[in-house]
Coordinates of C-alpha atoms (C1' of nucleotides) in Angstrom, one line a residue:
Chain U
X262 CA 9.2 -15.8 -22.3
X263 CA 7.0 -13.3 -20.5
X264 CA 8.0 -14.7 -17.1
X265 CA 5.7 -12.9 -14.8
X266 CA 3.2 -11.2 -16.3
X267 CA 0.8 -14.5 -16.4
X268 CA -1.1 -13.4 -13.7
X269 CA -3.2 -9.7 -12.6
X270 CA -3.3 -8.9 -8.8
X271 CA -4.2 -5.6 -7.4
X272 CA -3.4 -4.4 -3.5
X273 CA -6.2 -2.5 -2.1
X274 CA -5.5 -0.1 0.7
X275 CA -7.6 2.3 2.7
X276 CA -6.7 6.0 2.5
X277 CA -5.6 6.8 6.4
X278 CA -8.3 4.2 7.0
X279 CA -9.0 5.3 10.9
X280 CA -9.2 8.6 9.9
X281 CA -11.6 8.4 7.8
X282 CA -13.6 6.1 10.6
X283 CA -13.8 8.6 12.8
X284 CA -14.9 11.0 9.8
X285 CA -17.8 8.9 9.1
X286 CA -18.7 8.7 12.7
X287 CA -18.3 12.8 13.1
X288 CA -18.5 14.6 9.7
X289 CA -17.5 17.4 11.3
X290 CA -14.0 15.7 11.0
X291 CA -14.6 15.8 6.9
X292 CA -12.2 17.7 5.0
X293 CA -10.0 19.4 7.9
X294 CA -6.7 18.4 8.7
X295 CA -7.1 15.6 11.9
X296 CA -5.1 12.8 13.2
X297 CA -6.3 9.8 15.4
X298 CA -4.1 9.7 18.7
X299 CA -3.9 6.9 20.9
X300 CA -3.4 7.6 25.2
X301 CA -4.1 11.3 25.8
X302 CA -2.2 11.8 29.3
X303 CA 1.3 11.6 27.5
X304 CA 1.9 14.4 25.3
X305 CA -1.8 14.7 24.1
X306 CA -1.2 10.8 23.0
X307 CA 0.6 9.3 20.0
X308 CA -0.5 9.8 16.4
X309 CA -1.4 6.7 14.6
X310 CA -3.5 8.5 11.4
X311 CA -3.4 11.4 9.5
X312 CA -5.4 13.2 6.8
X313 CA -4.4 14.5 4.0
X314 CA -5.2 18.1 4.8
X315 CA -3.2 17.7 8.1
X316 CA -0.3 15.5 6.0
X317 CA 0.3 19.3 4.3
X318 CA 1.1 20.8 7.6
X319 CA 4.0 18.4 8.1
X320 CA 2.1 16.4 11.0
X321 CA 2.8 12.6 10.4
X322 CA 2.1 9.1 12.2
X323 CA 4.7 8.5 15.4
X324 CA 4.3 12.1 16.2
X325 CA 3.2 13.2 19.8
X326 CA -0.5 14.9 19.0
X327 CA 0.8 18.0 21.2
X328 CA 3.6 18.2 18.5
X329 CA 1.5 18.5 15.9
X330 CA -0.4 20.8 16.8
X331 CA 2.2 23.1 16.9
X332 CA 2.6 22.6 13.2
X333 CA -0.8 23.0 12.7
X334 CA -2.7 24.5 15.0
X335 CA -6.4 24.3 13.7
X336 CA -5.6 20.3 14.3
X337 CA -8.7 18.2 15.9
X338 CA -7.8 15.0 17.6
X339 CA -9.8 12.3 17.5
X340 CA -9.5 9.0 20.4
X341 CA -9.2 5.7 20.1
X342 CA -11.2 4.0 21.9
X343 CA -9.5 2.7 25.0
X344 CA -10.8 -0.6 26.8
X345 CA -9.7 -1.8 30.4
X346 CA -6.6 0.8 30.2
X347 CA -5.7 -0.4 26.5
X348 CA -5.7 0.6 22.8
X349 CA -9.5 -1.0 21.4
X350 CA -9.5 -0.9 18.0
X351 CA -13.2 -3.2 17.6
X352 CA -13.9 0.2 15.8
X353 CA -11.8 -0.5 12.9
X354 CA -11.8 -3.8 12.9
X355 CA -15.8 -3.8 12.0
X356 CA -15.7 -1.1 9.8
X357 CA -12.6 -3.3 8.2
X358 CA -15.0 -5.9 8.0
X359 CA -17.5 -3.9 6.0
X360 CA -15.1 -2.9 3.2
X361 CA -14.0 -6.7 3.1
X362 CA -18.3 -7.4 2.8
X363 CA -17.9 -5.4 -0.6
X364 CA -14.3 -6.2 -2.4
X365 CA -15.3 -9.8 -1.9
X366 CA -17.9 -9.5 -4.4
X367 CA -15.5 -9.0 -6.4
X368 CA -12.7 -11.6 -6.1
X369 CA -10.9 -13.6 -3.6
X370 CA -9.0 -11.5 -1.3
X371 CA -6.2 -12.2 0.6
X372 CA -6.3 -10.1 4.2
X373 CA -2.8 -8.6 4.0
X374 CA -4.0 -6.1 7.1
X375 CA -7.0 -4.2 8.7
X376 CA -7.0 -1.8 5.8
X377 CA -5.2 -3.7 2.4
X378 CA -5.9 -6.4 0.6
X379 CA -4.4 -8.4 -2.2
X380 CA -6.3 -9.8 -5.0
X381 CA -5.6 -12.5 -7.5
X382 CA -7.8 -10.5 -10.8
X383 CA -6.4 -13.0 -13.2
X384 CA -9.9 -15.3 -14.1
X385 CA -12.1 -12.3 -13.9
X386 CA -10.1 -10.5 -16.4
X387 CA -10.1 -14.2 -18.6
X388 CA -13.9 -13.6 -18.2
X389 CA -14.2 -10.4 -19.2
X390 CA -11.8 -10.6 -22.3
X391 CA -14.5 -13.6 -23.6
X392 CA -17.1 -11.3 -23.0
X393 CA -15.7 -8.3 -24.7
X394 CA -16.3 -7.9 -28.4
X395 CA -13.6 -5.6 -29.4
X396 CA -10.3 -5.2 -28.2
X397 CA -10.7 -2.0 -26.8
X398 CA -10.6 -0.8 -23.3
X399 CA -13.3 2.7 -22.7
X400 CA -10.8 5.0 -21.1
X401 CA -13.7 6.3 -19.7
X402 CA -13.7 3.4 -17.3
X403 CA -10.5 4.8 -16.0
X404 CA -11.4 7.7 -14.6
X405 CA -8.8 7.3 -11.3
X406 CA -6.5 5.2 -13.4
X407 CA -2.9 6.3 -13.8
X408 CA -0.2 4.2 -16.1
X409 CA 3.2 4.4 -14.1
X410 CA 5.9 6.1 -17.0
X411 CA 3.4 7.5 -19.1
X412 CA 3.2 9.8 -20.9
X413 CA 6.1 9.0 -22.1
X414 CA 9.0 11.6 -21.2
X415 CA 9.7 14.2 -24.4
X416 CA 13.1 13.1 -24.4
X417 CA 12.5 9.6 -25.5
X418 CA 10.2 11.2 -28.3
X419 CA 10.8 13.3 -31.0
X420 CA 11.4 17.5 -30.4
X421 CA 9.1 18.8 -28.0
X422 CA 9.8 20.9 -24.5
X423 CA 8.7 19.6 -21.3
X424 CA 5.0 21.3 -20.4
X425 CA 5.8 21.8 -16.5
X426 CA 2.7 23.8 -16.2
X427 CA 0.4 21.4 -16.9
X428 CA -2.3 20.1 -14.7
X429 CA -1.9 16.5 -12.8
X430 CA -5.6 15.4 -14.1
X431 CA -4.3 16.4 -17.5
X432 CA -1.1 14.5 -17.2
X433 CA -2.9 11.1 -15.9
X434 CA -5.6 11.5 -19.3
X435 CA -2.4 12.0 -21.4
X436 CA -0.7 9.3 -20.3
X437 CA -3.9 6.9 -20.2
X438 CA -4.7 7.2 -23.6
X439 CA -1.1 7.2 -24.8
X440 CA -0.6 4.1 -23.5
X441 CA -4.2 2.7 -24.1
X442 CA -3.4 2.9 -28.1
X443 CA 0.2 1.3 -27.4
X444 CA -1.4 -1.6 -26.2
X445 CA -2.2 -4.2 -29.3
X446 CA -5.2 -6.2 -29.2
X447 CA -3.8 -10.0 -28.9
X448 CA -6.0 -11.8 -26.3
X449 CA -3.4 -12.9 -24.8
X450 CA -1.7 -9.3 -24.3
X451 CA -0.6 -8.8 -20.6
X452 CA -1.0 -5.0 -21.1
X453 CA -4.5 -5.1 -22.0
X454 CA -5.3 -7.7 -19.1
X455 CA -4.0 -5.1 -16.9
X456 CA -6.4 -2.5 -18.1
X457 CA -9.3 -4.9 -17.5
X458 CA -7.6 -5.4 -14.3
X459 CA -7.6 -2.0 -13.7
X460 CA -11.4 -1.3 -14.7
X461 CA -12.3 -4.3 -12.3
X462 CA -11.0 -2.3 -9.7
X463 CA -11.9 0.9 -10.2
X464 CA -15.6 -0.6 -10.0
X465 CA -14.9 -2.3 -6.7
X466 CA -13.8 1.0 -5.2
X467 CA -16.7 2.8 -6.6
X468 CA -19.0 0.1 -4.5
X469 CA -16.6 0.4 -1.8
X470 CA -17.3 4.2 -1.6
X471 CA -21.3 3.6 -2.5
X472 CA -21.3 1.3 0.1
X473 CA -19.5 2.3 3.1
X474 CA -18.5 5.9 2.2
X475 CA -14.6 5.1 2.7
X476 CA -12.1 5.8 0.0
X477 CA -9.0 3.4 -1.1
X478 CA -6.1 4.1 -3.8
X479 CA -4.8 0.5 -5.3
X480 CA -2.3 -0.8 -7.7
X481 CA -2.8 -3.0 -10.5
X482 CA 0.4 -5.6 -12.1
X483 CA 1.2 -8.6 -12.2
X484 CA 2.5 -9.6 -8.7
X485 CA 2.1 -8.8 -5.0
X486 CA 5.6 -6.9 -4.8
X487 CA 4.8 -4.9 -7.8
X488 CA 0.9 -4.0 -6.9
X489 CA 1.6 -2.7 -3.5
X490 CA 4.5 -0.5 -4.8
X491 CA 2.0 0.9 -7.3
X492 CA -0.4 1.4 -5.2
X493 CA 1.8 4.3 -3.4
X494 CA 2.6 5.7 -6.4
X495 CA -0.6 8.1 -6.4
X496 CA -2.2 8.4 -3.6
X497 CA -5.3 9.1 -2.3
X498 CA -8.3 8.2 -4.3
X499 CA -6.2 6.8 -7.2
X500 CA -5.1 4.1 -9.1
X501 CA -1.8 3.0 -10.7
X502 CA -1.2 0.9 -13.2
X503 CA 2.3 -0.8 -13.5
X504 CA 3.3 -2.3 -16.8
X505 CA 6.5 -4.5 -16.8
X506 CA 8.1 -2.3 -19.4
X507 CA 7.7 0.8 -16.8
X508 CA 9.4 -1.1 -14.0
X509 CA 13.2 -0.7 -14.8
X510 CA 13.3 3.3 -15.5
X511 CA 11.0 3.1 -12.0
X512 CA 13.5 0.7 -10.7
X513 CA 16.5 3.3 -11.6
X514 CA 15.8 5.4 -9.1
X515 CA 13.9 3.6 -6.7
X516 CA 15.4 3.0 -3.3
X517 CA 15.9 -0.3 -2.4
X518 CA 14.2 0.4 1.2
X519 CA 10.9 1.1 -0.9
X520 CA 10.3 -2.6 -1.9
X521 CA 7.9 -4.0 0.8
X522 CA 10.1 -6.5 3.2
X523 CA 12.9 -4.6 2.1
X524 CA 12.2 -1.1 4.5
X525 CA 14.5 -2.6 7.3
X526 CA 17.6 -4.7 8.3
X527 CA 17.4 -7.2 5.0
X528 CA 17.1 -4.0 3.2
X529 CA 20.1 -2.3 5.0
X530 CA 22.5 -5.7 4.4
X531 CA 21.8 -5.8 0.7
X532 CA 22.7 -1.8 0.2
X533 CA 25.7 -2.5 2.5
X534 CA 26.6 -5.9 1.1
X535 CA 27.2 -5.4 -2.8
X536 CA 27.4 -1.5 -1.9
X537 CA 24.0 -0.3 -4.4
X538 CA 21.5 2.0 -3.6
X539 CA 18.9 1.5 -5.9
X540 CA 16.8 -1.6 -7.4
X541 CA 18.0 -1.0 -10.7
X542 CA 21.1 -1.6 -10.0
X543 CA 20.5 -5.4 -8.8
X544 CA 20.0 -6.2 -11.9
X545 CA 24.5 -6.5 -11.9
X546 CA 23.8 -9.7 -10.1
X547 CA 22.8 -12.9 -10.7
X548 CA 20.2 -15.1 -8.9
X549 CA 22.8 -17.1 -7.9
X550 CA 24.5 -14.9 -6.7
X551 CA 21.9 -12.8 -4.4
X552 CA 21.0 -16.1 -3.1
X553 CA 24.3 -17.1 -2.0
X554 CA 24.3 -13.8 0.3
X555 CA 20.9 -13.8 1.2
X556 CA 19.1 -17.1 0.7
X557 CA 16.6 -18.3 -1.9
X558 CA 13.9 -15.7 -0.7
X559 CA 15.5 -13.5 -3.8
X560 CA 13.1 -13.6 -7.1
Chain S
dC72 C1' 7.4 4.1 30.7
dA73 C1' 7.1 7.4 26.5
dT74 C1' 5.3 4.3 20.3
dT75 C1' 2.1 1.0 19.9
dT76 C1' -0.1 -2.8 17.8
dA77 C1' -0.4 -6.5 14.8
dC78 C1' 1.2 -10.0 11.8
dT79 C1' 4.5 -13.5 10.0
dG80 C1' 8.0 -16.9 10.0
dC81 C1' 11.3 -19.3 12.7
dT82 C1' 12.8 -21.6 16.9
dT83 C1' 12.3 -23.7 21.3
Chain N
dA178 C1' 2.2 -23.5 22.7
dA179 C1' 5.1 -19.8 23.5
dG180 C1' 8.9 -16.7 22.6
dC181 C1' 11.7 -14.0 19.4
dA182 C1' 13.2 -11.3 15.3
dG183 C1' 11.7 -8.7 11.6
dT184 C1' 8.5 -5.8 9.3
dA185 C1' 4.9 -2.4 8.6
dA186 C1' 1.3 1.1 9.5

DNA sequence: CATTTACTGCTT
DNA sequence: AAGCAGTAA
């Protein structure tokens, strides 16, 4: 029992990583909507990155930079670098190589891309649970932490009306300490390894950001599939926790296309093959049965 | 020309 | 080693 929740990993990803490169070389950039575009002559070049300020204004990756600054006209445009006629992105790669410098004081990573990495969190959470003297987790460790499907919806409790005015900082406390005092204090208690998990992390951001002034969002569970859909759940500067008892009201209306490896054509032949729409609803099948349509890369 | 670039797994 | 399909940012 407990399949899958005998390990902790955590995916790591920059927050529109070459944006905020070119921030850190031109604070001017900080804190206004801007994009990186690559080739100028063609449409005021393509749009690779985006800030969060110019996300509001609709502009998004793929879009020409000429384009977007009809949605937003206030937009500044920063270049890549271009190198014997081409794309050079040494830029990112060495400030990539910076954030790597840090995390990897941390744990083993595994380089999933320029700006995201995957972590295995599993012995330093065994260490820290040795070294920890009660079985409480300080939610002021947490600061950035949110706990996907907490706090638990009012319908599932008793009586009270849905608050819809209240604020999102509020919400992600509320829902931090609710489920900090669900979580009993066995050692060997999967949700409280994620919340040392989770505090790990939210001290290798914190040297991240010391360090090389870049902020990341990252999510914490018990696999790769499950961290990196976390991670996307709050976003950016933020944290998410995933517990396996929030996955299947998640997975009830999550779209299939959402699970990584799943955004394309394998995706498109499972929705069209047994006709569902959401992850949930996989759950109708059997192993053998997924695998007979789409080979043993089902788990 | 008008996404582009990079990475992975599989095949040749 | 090199090309191709698939995937993602």
């Amino acid at each position: 029992m407990d399949y899958g929740k005998e390990r902790v990993v955590a995916l790591v990803d920059m927050d529109c990583f070459y944006v905020q490169v070119e921030q850190r070389l031109n604070p001017s950039l900080k804190n206004t909507p801007c994009v990186v575009a690559q080739y100028k002559t063609w449409k005021g070049g393509g749009i690779i990155a985006v800030s969060y300020e110019a996300r509001a204004h609709g502009v998004t990756r793929n879009m020409w930079a000429d384009d977007a600054k009809k949605l937003c006209p206030d937009l500044q445009v920063a270049r890549v670098r271009e190198s014997h006629g081409k794309a050079d992105l040494t830029h990112y790669r060495e400030a990539s190589v910076q954030v790597f410098e840090v995390m990897s004081r941390f744990a083993v990573l595994e380089r999933a891309s320029i700006d995201e990495a995957y972590m295995d969190l599993t012995a330093a959470v065994q260490q820290r649970l040795k070294s920890m003297t009660d079985q409480q987790v300080d939610p002021q460790l947490m600061k950035t932490s949110h706990v996907q499907g907490y706090p638990l919806s009012p319908l599932d409790q008793e009586g009270a009306a849905q608050d819809t005015t209240t604020d999102k900082e509020e919400r992600r406390s509320r829902g931090l300490l609710q489920w900090l005092s669900s979580v009993s204090g066995g050692s060997g208690c999967a949700e409280l390894q994620l919340a040392l998990g989770a505090v790990i992390v939210e001290e290798m951001r914190a040297a991240v950001e010391q360090h090389t002034g870049y902020r990341c969002s990252a999510g914490i569970s018990h696999n790769k599939v499950l961290a990196k859909l976390a991670c996307g759940l709050n976003k950016p500067n933020r944290q998410t926790l995933l517990p396996l008892g929030s996955v299947p009201e998640l997975f009830n209306s999550l779209p299939i296309g959402k699970i990584r490896n799943l955004g394309g054509k394998l995706g498109a032949s499972i929705t069209e093959t047994l006709e569902v729409e959401n992850m949930g609803e996989l759950t109708r099948f059997s192993q053998a049965q997924l695998e007979q349509h789409f080979g043993d890369k089902t788990g």
